[in-house]
Amino acid sequence: IPVKFRSCSHSIEQYPTEEFLNAVKEIDNATTAEVADFVGCSYDLAYRRLNELSEDEKITRMKVGSTFIWNLM
């Protein structure tokens, strides 16, 4: 496995996708910061993982001011 993917897999194992989906499900109009707190990860990791889920059409993203709001599809 190339080195660049090792840390990514570690993040996926430590913070499963289901945790991010569960956070978005449990928090009404979830912000990136709220999801990061819920999952227990950094804001940057939450933002990257939420973007991936949005690109995979599992959640929606709406920008309100400077904040992103995430919801299930």
PDB file of N, CA and C in Angstrom:
ATOM      1  N   ILE A   1       0.863  -1.190   0.000  1.00  0.00           N
ATOM      2  CA  ILE A   1       0.000   0.000   0.000  1.00  0.00           C
ATOM      3  C   ILE A   1       0.897   1.236   0.000  1.00  0.00           C
ATOM      4  N   PRO A   2       0.620   2.172  -0.883  1.00  0.00           N
ATOM      5  CA  PRO A   2       1.406   3.409  -0.871  1.00  0.00           C
ATOM      6  C   PRO A   2       1.268   4.138   0.460  1.00  0.00           C
ATOM      7  N   VAL A   3       2.310   4.829   0.856  1.00  0.00           N
ATOM      8  CA  VAL A   3       2.345   5.518   2.150  1.00  0.00           C
ATOM      9  C   VAL A   3       1.184   6.478   2.310  1.00  0.00           C
ATOM     10  N   LYS A   4       0.812   7.208   1.254  1.00  0.00           N
ATOM     11  CA  LYS A   4      -0.234   8.213   1.403  1.00  0.00           C
ATOM     12  C   LYS A   4      -1.581   7.607   1.815  1.00  0.00           C
ATOM     13  N   PHE A   5      -1.787   6.319   1.555  1.00  0.00           N
ATOM     14  CA  PHE A   5      -3.044   5.701   1.917  1.00  0.00           C
ATOM     15  C   PHE A   5      -3.039   5.097   3.314  1.00  0.00           C
ATOM     16  N   ARG A   6      -1.886   4.899   3.886  1.00  0.00           N
ATOM     17  CA  ARG A   6      -1.819   4.294   5.220  1.00  0.00           C
ATOM     18  C   ARG A   6      -2.507   5.153   6.261  1.00  0.00           C
ATOM     19  N   SER A   7      -2.225   6.445   6.283  1.00  0.00           N
ATOM     20  CA  SER A   7      -2.844   7.296   7.290  1.00  0.00           C
ATOM     21  C   SER A   7      -4.340   7.414   7.050  1.00  0.00           C
ATOM     22  N   CYS A   8      -4.743   7.408   5.785  1.00  0.00           N
ATOM     23  CA  CYS A   8      -6.161   7.480   5.452  1.00  0.00           C
ATOM     24  C   CYS A   8      -6.884   6.241   5.990  1.00  0.00           C
ATOM     25  N   SER A   9      -6.315   5.053   5.786  1.00  0.00           N
ATOM     26  CA  SER A   9      -6.959   3.852   6.295  1.00  0.00           C
ATOM     27  C   SER A   9      -7.027   3.863   7.805  1.00  0.00           C
ATOM     28  N   HIS A  10      -5.977   4.396   8.437  1.00  0.00           N
ATOM     29  CA  HIS A  10      -6.001   4.493   9.893  1.00  0.00           C
ATOM     30  C   HIS A  10      -7.173   5.377  10.334  1.00  0.00           C
ATOM     31  N   SER A  11      -7.383   6.489   9.660  1.00  0.00           N
ATOM     32  CA  SER A  11      -8.501   7.381   9.990  1.00  0.00           C
ATOM     33  C   SER A  11      -9.834   6.693   9.787  1.00  0.00           C
ATOM     34  N   ILE A  12      -9.924   5.890   8.720  1.00  0.00           N
ATOM     35  CA  ILE A  12     -11.178   5.192   8.441  1.00  0.00           C
ATOM     36  C   ILE A  12     -11.439   4.148   9.518  1.00  0.00           C
ATOM     37  N   GLU A  13     -10.396   3.434   9.947  1.00  0.00           N
ATOM     38  CA  GLU A  13     -10.574   2.436  11.001  1.00  0.00           C
ATOM     39  C   GLU A  13     -10.917   3.101  12.326  1.00  0.00           C
ATOM     40  N   GLN A  14     -10.246   4.199  12.637  1.00  0.00           N
ATOM     41  CA  GLN A  14     -10.469   4.871  13.912  1.00  0.00           C
ATOM     42  C   GLN A  14     -11.811   5.608  13.928  1.00  0.00           C
ATOM     43  N   TYR A  15     -12.203   6.143  12.779  1.00  0.00           N
ATOM     44  CA  TYR A  15     -13.447   6.910  12.657  1.00  0.00           C
ATOM     45  C   TYR A  15     -14.257   6.341  11.500  1.00  0.00           C
ATOM     46  N   PRO A  16     -15.040   5.285  11.765  1.00  0.00           N
ATOM     47  CA  PRO A  16     -15.802   4.642  10.692  1.00  0.00           C
ATOM     48  C   PRO A  16     -16.819   5.595  10.049  1.00  0.00           C
ATOM     49  N   THR A  17     -17.071   5.371   8.791  1.00  0.00           N
ATOM     50  CA  THR A  17     -18.039   6.171   8.041  1.00  0.00           C
ATOM     51  C   THR A  17     -19.389   6.219   8.755  1.00  0.00           C
ATOM     52  N   GLU A  18     -19.783   5.113   9.349  1.00  0.00           N
ATOM     53  CA  GLU A  18     -21.075   5.052  10.041  1.00  0.00           C
ATOM     54  C   GLU A  18     -21.178   6.092  11.151  1.00  0.00           C
ATOM     55  N   GLU A  19     -20.036   6.403  11.786  1.00  0.00           N
ATOM     56  CA  GLU A  19     -20.050   7.414  12.848  1.00  0.00           C
ATOM     57  C   GLU A  19     -20.426   8.784  12.298  1.00  0.00           C
ATOM     58  N   PHE A  20     -19.919   9.119  11.118  1.00  0.00           N
ATOM     59  CA  PHE A  20     -20.242  10.408  10.503  1.00  0.00           C
ATOM     60  C   PHE A  20     -21.697  10.441  10.065  1.00  0.00           C
ATOM     61  N   LEU A  21     -22.163   9.345   9.487  1.00  0.00           N
ATOM     62  CA  LEU A  21     -23.572   9.266   9.079  1.00  0.00           C
ATOM     63  C   LEU A  21     -24.485   9.337  10.296  1.00  0.00           C
ATOM     64  N   ASN A  22     -24.112   8.664  11.374  1.00  0.00           N
ATOM     65  CA  ASN A  22     -24.913   8.691  12.600  1.00  0.00           C
ATOM     66  C   ASN A  22     -24.961  10.103  13.182  1.00  0.00           C
ATOM     67  N   ALA A  23     -23.836  10.802  13.142  1.00  0.00           N
ATOM     68  CA  ALA A  23     -23.799  12.179  13.649  1.00  0.00           C
ATOM     69  C   ALA A  23     -24.752  13.064  12.866  1.00  0.00           C
ATOM     70  N   VAL A  24     -24.713  12.940  11.544  1.00  0.00           N
ATOM     71  CA  VAL A  24     -25.595  13.758  10.702  1.00  0.00           C
ATOM     72  C   VAL A  24     -27.060  13.393  10.954  1.00  0.00           C
ATOM     73  N   LYS A  25     -27.315  12.125  11.213  1.00  0.00           N
ATOM     74  CA  LYS A  25     -28.686  11.673  11.497  1.00  0.00           C
ATOM     75  C   LYS A  25     -29.174  12.216  12.842  1.00  0.00           C
ATOM     76  N   GLU A  26     -28.319  12.175  13.850  1.00  0.00           N
ATOM     77  CA  GLU A  26     -28.715  12.554  15.211  1.00  0.00           C
ATOM     78  C   GLU A  26     -28.771  14.060  15.451  1.00  0.00           C
ATOM     79  N   ILE A  27     -27.996  14.832  14.700  1.00  0.00           N
ATOM     80  CA  ILE A  27     -27.929  16.282  14.912  1.00  0.00           C
ATOM     81  C   ILE A  27     -28.722  16.973  13.810  1.00  0.00           C
ATOM     82  N   ASP A  28     -29.770  17.707  14.187  1.00  0.00           N
ATOM     83  CA  ASP A  28     -30.539  18.459  13.195  1.00  0.00           C
ATOM     84  C   ASP A  28     -29.668  19.552  12.604  1.00  0.00           C
ATOM     85  N   ASN A  29     -29.642  19.630  11.264  1.00  0.00           N
ATOM     86  CA  ASN A  29     -28.838  20.642  10.570  1.00  0.00           C
ATOM     87  C   ASN A  29     -27.413  20.687  11.124  1.00  0.00           C
ATOM     88  N   ALA A  30     -26.751  19.554  11.048  1.00  0.00           N
ATOM     89  CA  ALA A  30     -25.425  19.384  11.633  1.00  0.00           C
ATOM     90  C   ALA A  30     -24.379  20.264  10.955  1.00  0.00           C
ATOM     91  N   THR A  31     -23.588  20.951  11.761  1.00  0.00           N
ATOM     92  CA  THR A  31     -22.442  21.695  11.239  1.00  0.00           C
ATOM     93  C   THR A  31     -21.217  20.798  11.285  1.00  0.00           C
ATOM     94  N   THR A  32     -20.187  21.187  10.573  1.00  0.00           N
ATOM     95  CA  THR A  32     -18.953  20.408  10.580  1.00  0.00           C
ATOM     96  C   THR A  32     -18.380  20.308  11.991  1.00  0.00           C
ATOM     97  N   ALA A  33     -18.398  21.405  12.725  1.00  0.00           N
ATOM     98  CA  ALA A  33     -17.870  21.407  14.099  1.00  0.00           C
ATOM     99  C   ALA A  33     -18.668  20.463  14.999  1.00  0.00           C
ATOM    100  N   GLU A  34     -19.987  20.453  14.850  1.00  0.00           N
ATOM    101  CA  GLU A  34     -20.825  19.562  15.668  1.00  0.00           C
ATOM    102  C   GLU A  34     -20.539  18.099  15.349  1.00  0.00           C
ATOM    103  N   VAL A  35     -20.360  17.797  14.071  1.00  0.00           N
ATOM    104  CA  VAL A  35     -20.047  16.420  13.676  1.00  0.00           C
ATOM    105  C   VAL A  35     -18.679  16.019  14.224  1.00  0.00           C
ATOM    106  N   ALA A  36     -17.706  16.911  14.123  1.00  0.00           N
ATOM    107  CA  ALA A  36     -16.368  16.622  14.658  1.00  0.00           C
ATOM    108  C   ALA A  36     -16.447  16.327  16.157  1.00  0.00           C
ATOM    109  N   ASP A  37     -17.202  17.119  16.898  1.00  0.00           N
ATOM    110  CA  ASP A  37     -17.361  16.889  18.340  1.00  0.00           C
ATOM    111  C   ASP A  37     -18.045  15.551  18.609  1.00  0.00           C
ATOM    112  N   PHE A  38     -19.093  15.252  17.856  1.00  0.00           N
ATOM    113  CA  PHE A  38     -19.863  14.024  18.031  1.00  0.00           C
ATOM    114  C   PHE A  38     -18.979  12.799  17.780  1.00  0.00           C
ATOM    115  N   VAL A  39     -18.198  12.844  16.703  1.00  0.00           N
ATOM    116  CA  VAL A  39     -17.349  11.714  16.323  1.00  0.00           C
ATOM    117  C   VAL A  39     -16.086  11.661  17.182  1.00  0.00           C
ATOM    118  N   GLY A  40     -15.620  12.828  17.630  1.00  0.00           N
ATOM    119  CA  GLY A  40     -14.400  12.886  18.431  1.00  0.00           C
ATOM    120  C   GLY A  40     -13.145  13.027  17.587  1.00  0.00           C
ATOM    121  N   CYS A  41     -13.287  13.661  16.431  1.00  0.00           N
ATOM    122  CA  CYS A  41     -12.141  13.846  15.531  1.00  0.00           C
ATOM    123  C   CYS A  41     -11.909  15.334  15.310  1.00  0.00           C
ATOM    124  N   SER A  42     -10.883  15.651  14.541  1.00  0.00           N
ATOM    125  CA  SER A  42     -10.593  17.054  14.237  1.00  0.00           C
ATOM    126  C   SER A  42     -11.621  17.614  13.259  1.00  0.00           C
ATOM    127  N   TYR A  43     -11.719  18.924  13.249  1.00  0.00           N
ATOM    128  CA  TYR A  43     -12.613  19.611  12.310  1.00  0.00           C
ATOM    129  C   TYR A  43     -12.204  19.268  10.876  1.00  0.00           C
ATOM    130  N   ASP A  44     -10.897  19.311  10.591  1.00  0.00           N
ATOM    131  CA  ASP A  44     -10.416  19.055   9.231  1.00  0.00           C
ATOM    132  C   ASP A  44     -10.784  17.656   8.752  1.00  0.00           C
ATOM    133  N   LEU A  45     -10.615  16.656   9.617  1.00  0.00           N
ATOM    134  CA  LEU A  45     -10.974  15.294   9.234  1.00  0.00           C
ATOM    135  C   LEU A  45     -12.477  15.192   9.002  1.00  0.00           C
ATOM    136  N   ALA A  46     -13.271  15.781   9.883  1.00  0.00           N
ATOM    137  CA  ALA A  46     -14.722  15.749   9.711  1.00  0.00           C
ATOM    138  C   ALA A  46     -15.114  16.394   8.385  1.00  0.00           C
ATOM    139  N   TYR A  47     -14.525  17.537   8.072  1.00  0.00           N
ATOM    140  CA  TYR A  47     -14.842  18.228   6.824  1.00  0.00           C
ATOM    141  C   TYR A  47     -14.511  17.356   5.611  1.00  0.00           C
ATOM    142  N   ARG A  48     -13.333  16.728   5.624  1.00  0.00           N
ATOM    143  CA  ARG A  48     -12.944  15.863   4.500  1.00  0.00           C
ATOM    144  C   ARG A  48     -13.894  14.677   4.352  1.00  0.00           C
ATOM    145  N   ARG A  49     -14.197  14.031   5.467  1.00  0.00           N
ATOM    146  CA  ARG A  49     -15.063  12.844   5.403  1.00  0.00           C
ATOM    147  C   ARG A  49     -16.493  13.224   5.009  1.00  0.00           C
ATOM    148  N   LEU A  50     -16.994  14.343   5.513  1.00  0.00           N
ATOM    149  CA  LEU A  50     -18.334  14.794   5.143  1.00  0.00           C
ATOM    150  C   LEU A  50     -18.394  15.156   3.658  1.00  0.00           C
ATOM    151  N   ASN A  51     -17.348  15.776   3.149  1.00  0.00           N
ATOM    152  CA  ASN A  51     -17.297  16.083   1.718  1.00  0.00           C
ATOM    153  C   ASN A  51     -17.338  14.809   0.887  1.00  0.00           C
ATOM    154  N   GLU A  52     -16.587  13.785   1.313  1.00  0.00           N
ATOM    155  CA  GLU A  52     -16.598  12.507   0.603  1.00  0.00           C
ATOM    156  C   GLU A  52     -18.005  11.913   0.587  1.00  0.00           C
ATOM    157  N   LEU A  53     -18.680  11.960   1.724  1.00  0.00           N
ATOM    158  CA  LEU A  53     -20.051  11.434   1.807  1.00  0.00           C
ATOM    159  C   LEU A  53     -21.002  12.240   0.925  1.00  0.00           C
ATOM    160  N   SER A  54     -20.776  13.523   0.848  1.00  0.00           N
ATOM    161  CA  SER A  54     -21.592  14.380  -0.020  1.00  0.00           C
ATOM    162  C   SER A  54     -21.353  14.043  -1.494  1.00  0.00           C
ATOM    163  N   GLU A  55     -20.089  13.853  -1.864  1.00  0.00           N
ATOM    164  CA  GLU A  55     -19.758  13.478  -3.244  1.00  0.00           C
ATOM    165  C   GLU A  55     -20.328  12.115  -3.601  1.00  0.00           C
ATOM    166  N   ASP A  56     -20.421  11.218  -2.612  1.00  0.00           N
ATOM    167  CA  ASP A  56     -21.003   9.889  -2.817  1.00  0.00           C
ATOM    168  C   ASP A  56     -22.527   9.916  -2.723  1.00  0.00           C
ATOM    169  N   GLU A  57     -23.096  11.107  -2.556  1.00  0.00           N
ATOM    170  CA  GLU A  57     -24.544  11.334  -2.486  1.00  0.00           C
ATOM    171  C   GLU A  57     -25.213  10.576  -1.347  1.00  0.00           C
ATOM    172  N   LYS A  58     -24.517  10.493  -0.214  1.00  0.00           N
ATOM    173  CA  LYS A  58     -25.106   9.894   0.986  1.00  0.00           C
ATOM    174  C   LYS A  58     -25.663  10.974   1.907  1.00  0.00           C
ATOM    175  N   ILE A  59     -25.097  12.190   1.818  1.00  0.00           N
ATOM    176  CA  ILE A  59     -25.581  13.329   2.589  1.00  0.00           C
ATOM    177  C   ILE A  59     -25.602  14.560   1.682  1.00  0.00           C
ATOM    178  N   THR A  60     -26.309  15.592   2.136  1.00  0.00           N
ATOM    179  CA  THR A  60     -26.346  16.847   1.391  1.00  0.00           C
ATOM    180  C   THR A  60     -25.546  17.902   2.135  1.00  0.00           C
ATOM    181  N   ARG A  61     -25.091  18.890   1.392  1.00  0.00           N
ATOM    182  CA  ARG A  61     -24.319  19.987   1.963  1.00  0.00           C
ATOM    183  C   ARG A  61     -24.955  21.298   1.515  1.00  0.00           C
ATOM    184  N   MET A  62     -25.169  22.185   2.484  1.00  0.00           N
ATOM    185  CA  MET A  62     -25.706  23.499   2.183  1.00  0.00           C
ATOM    186  C   MET A  62     -24.841  24.524   2.906  1.00  0.00           C
ATOM    187  N   LYS A  63     -24.440  25.564   2.201  1.00  0.00           N
ATOM    188  CA  LYS A  63     -23.623  26.603   2.815  1.00  0.00           C
ATOM    189  C   LYS A  63     -24.531  27.714   3.320  1.00  0.00           C
ATOM    190  N   VAL A  64     -24.384  28.049   4.591  1.00  0.00           N
ATOM    191  CA  VAL A  64     -25.133  29.128   5.219  1.00  0.00           C
ATOM    192  C   VAL A  64     -24.094  30.081   5.801  1.00  0.00           C
ATOM    193  N   GLY A  65     -23.903  31.215   5.160  1.00  0.00           N
ATOM    194  CA  GLY A  65     -22.839  32.112   5.561  1.00  0.00           C
ATOM    195  C   GLY A  65     -21.512  31.444   5.331  1.00  0.00           C
ATOM    196  N   SER A  66     -20.708  31.300   6.367  1.00  0.00           N
ATOM    197  CA  SER A  66     -19.423  30.625   6.240  1.00  0.00           C
ATOM    198  C   SER A  66     -19.468  29.199   6.794  1.00  0.00           C
ATOM    199  N   THR A  67     -20.674  28.707   7.095  1.00  0.00           N
ATOM    200  CA  THR A  67     -20.856  27.402   7.715  1.00  0.00           C
ATOM    201  C   THR A  67     -21.508  26.427   6.747  1.00  0.00           C
ATOM    202  N   PHE A  68     -21.066  25.166   6.770  1.00  0.00           N
ATOM    203  CA  PHE A  68     -21.737  24.123   6.009  1.00  0.00           C
ATOM    204  C   PHE A  68     -22.701  23.390   6.932  1.00  0.00           C
ATOM    205  N   ILE A  69     -23.877  23.120   6.401  1.00  0.00           N
ATOM    206  CA  ILE A  69     -24.914  22.340   7.101  1.00  0.00           C
ATOM    207  C   ILE A  69     -25.046  21.018   6.352  1.00  0.00           C
ATOM    208  N   TRP A  70     -24.996  19.925   7.097  1.00  0.00           N
ATOM    209  CA  TRP A  70     -25.023  18.577   6.515  1.00  0.00           C
ATOM    210  C   TRP A  70     -26.302  17.874   6.940  1.00  0.00           C
ATOM    211  N   ASN A  71     -26.964  17.188   5.999  1.00  0.00           N
ATOM    212  CA  ASN A  71     -28.163  16.416   6.283  1.00  0.00           C
ATOM    213  C   ASN A  71     -28.134  15.132   5.463  1.00  0.00           C
ATOM    214  N   LEU A  72     -28.861  14.114   5.945  1.00  0.00           N
ATOM    215  CA  LEU A  72     -28.986  12.876   5.180  1.00  0.00           C
ATOM    216  C   LEU A  72     -29.793  13.154   3.924  1.00  0.00           C
ATOM    217  N   MET A  73     -29.538  12.348   2.901  1.00  0.00           N
ATOM    218  CA  MET A  73     -30.290  12.462   1.650  1.00  0.00           C
ATOM    219  C   MET A  73     -31.723  12.050   1.878  1.00  0.00           C
TER     220      MET A  73
END
